[in-house]
Amino acid sequence: SGSARDEERSRGASAPLRRQLTFTGTPMLSAISDDGAYLAYVVPQGDSESVFVADLAGGAPRKAGVVSFVNSLEWSPDGTRILVGADNRAIVAPRGGGSTQTVPIPKRFEVAVHAYWLPDGERVSVHGNLSRRVVIIDLRSGDTVPIPLRDRFVLFEGAWSPDGRAFAVATEDSTREQLRVLSMDGSATIIVEDTVGIASPRWSPAGDAIYYARGHESVWRVRVSARTHAATGPPEEIHRFLEMLPNHDGHAVFTLAKRGRSMAYTQGLRFANLWSISRRDSGAATVAALTTGTSQIGSPAVSPDGGTIAFVQPVDDGRELFRMPARGGPPTRITFGAAVGRAGIAWSPDGRQIAFVSAR
């Protein structure tokens, strides 16, 4: 996991202070408490995933619970409990250990559960990716309040506003990715729309801005009205080059320590490069690296004449096509704003065109 001070700097200002927080295991998802004192994170262990809690002042991490396929992880407003959304269920785990509480999710609910605290710390909301409703659940009484959605879209990560009247949620429809604000009557207003993935919305303490992840590399902010929750300005980039590790939905996730003025995220250590393997007459193979670096280069395709390799490489605002000589040499970028998808790419028979899937 990585940590960075959020001084709300504009682009081009001095870099934030970053500090590594975990040194063992392979954390896939993390959440920092509002006061910045504790970190919860998820580590795969066999067929399950374990939730650990670390006191950032020191001491060994403690296992807080074991579930399967964690979709969401969030601290309670007072920092004493952790809410975990997982397959078929959601649980509340005490920070100091002890018995977990199972959230009474309505019957016939979706398998993948996302769960989030309301500001009072006694109610939570749950939804699935394909839900037609967001359900608020009182942890004391078990009473539920459904919020039927007026429009149809896929739901991902979310967060409740400080006043508890609006739910910011990352969504997508058939064409684009959105940051929407859902009201208690089920109406949803699009705050930001993009061709690049939007994820992990987080409210500022005053409720006058929403931070979100754009792709896997950057965190952006859009200012909103604390009263109406409508956007009051264009999005602006806050941090970049973060190398955030995607969650099960393929999205980057970060959390804010609102009182500690810091953010925490899980940093990916994955990268990929291109290699050539040539066979000699003797049968032995010669292996040579064609690219270097820490980008996740993928989908290599050799041209029909064998002289050029086309491939996909992440850039600041998405994934683009590049080409290079098959024997090695400097790569050349050949698309701009293409938002290349994760399927393979293909040369035309004459070698003059390349076909690809786009996320646009």
PDB file of N, CA and C in Angstrom, residues 54 63 66 68 88 146 154 158 182-183 193 199 223 244 260 272 291 333 354:
ATOM      1  N   ALA A  54      -3.943  -2.995  10.664  1.00  0.00           N
ATOM      2  CA  ALA A  54      -2.618  -2.591  11.119  1.00  0.00           C
ATOM      3  C   ALA A  54      -2.714  -1.239  11.811  1.00  0.00           C
ATOM      4  N   LYS A  63      -5.538 -10.221  12.128  1.00  0.00           N
ATOM      5  CA  LYS A  63      -6.586 -10.685  11.219  1.00  0.00           C
ATOM      6  C   LYS A  63      -7.945 -10.354  11.817  1.00  0.00           C
ATOM      7  N   VAL A  66     -12.375 -13.416   7.758  1.00  0.00           N
ATOM      8  CA  VAL A  66     -12.099 -14.174   6.541  1.00  0.00           C
ATOM      9  C   VAL A  66     -13.387 -14.256   5.735  1.00  0.00           C
ATOM     10  N   SER A  68     -14.885 -14.305   1.256  1.00  0.00           N
ATOM     11  CA  SER A  68     -14.492 -14.629  -0.114  1.00  0.00           C
ATOM     12  C   SER A  68     -14.849 -13.477  -1.029  1.00  0.00           C
ATOM     13  N   ASN A  88     -22.222 -12.574  -1.623  1.00  0.00           N
ATOM     14  CA  ASN A  88     -23.423 -13.029  -0.916  1.00  0.00           C
ATOM     15  C   ASN A  88     -23.656 -12.392   0.444  1.00  0.00           C
ATOM     16  N   PRO A 146     -35.461   0.840   0.880  1.00  0.00           N
ATOM     17  CA  PRO A 146     -34.952   0.712  -0.492  1.00  0.00           C
ATOM     18  C   PRO A 146     -35.020   2.046  -1.231  1.00  0.00           C
ATOM     19  N   VAL A 154     -24.889   0.301 -14.612  1.00  0.00           N
ATOM     20  CA  VAL A 154     -24.140  -0.614 -13.760  1.00  0.00           C
ATOM     21  C   VAL A 154     -23.510   0.197 -12.631  1.00  0.00           C
ATOM     22  N   GLY A 158     -18.939   3.274  -4.180  1.00  0.00           N
ATOM     23  CA  GLY A 158     -19.719   4.444  -3.795  1.00  0.00           C
ATOM     24  C   GLY A 158     -19.293   5.016  -2.462  1.00  0.00           C
ATOM     25  N   LEU A 182     -26.568  10.026  -6.409  1.00  0.00           N
ATOM     26  CA  LEU A 182     -27.897   9.453  -6.247  1.00  0.00           C
ATOM     27  C   LEU A 182     -28.595  10.121  -5.074  1.00  0.00           C
ATOM     28  N   SER A 183     -29.813  10.619  -5.298  1.00  0.00           N
ATOM     29  CA  SER A 183     -30.608  11.224  -4.238  1.00  0.00           C
ATOM     30  C   SER A 183     -31.498  10.182  -3.580  1.00  0.00           C
ATOM     31  N   GLU A 193     -18.478  12.576 -16.731  1.00  0.00           N
ATOM     32  CA  GLU A 193     -18.599  11.501 -17.720  1.00  0.00           C
ATOM     33  C   GLU A 193     -17.285  11.405 -18.473  1.00  0.00           C
ATOM     34  N   ALA A 199     -13.791   5.552 -10.842  1.00  0.00           N
ATOM     35  CA  ALA A 199     -13.985   4.644  -9.715  1.00  0.00           C
ATOM     36  C   ALA A 199     -13.731   5.358  -8.404  1.00  0.00           C
ATOM     37  N   ARG A 223     -15.510  19.817  -7.908  1.00  0.00           N
ATOM     38  CA  ARG A 223     -16.163  20.587  -6.848  1.00  0.00           C
ATOM     39  C   ARG A 223     -17.674  20.526  -7.034  1.00  0.00           C
ATOM     40  N   MET A 244      -2.052   2.325  -9.239  1.00  0.00           N
ATOM     41  CA  MET A 244      -2.990   1.676  -8.335  1.00  0.00           C
ATOM     42  C   MET A 244      -3.359   0.286  -8.848  1.00  0.00           C
ATOM     43  N   GLY A 260      -6.888  13.185   8.895  1.00  0.00           N
ATOM     44  CA  GLY A 260      -5.433  13.114   8.793  1.00  0.00           C
ATOM     45  C   GLY A 260      -4.871  13.707   7.526  1.00  0.00           C
ATOM     46  N   ALA A 272       4.812  -5.707 -17.550  1.00  0.00           N
ATOM     47  CA  ALA A 272       5.045  -6.693 -18.603  1.00  0.00           C
ATOM     48  C   ALA A 272       5.883  -6.054 -19.704  1.00  0.00           C
ATOM     49  N   THR A 291      11.583  -4.638 -24.981  1.00  0.00           N
ATOM     50  CA  THR A 291      11.186  -3.438 -24.247  1.00  0.00           C
ATOM     51  C   THR A 291      11.620  -3.590 -22.786  1.00  0.00           C
ATOM     52  N   ARG A 333       4.366   5.636 -30.861  1.00  0.00           N
ATOM     53  CA  ARG A 333       2.932   5.662 -30.556  1.00  0.00           C
ATOM     54  C   ARG A 333       2.149   5.957 -31.826  1.00  0.00           C
ATOM     55  N   ILE A 354      -4.665  -1.765 -38.449  1.00  0.00           N
ATOM     56  CA  ILE A 354      -4.746  -2.582 -37.241  1.00  0.00           C
ATOM     57  C   ILE A 354      -6.156  -2.454 -36.671  1.00  0.00           C
TER      58      ILE A 354
END
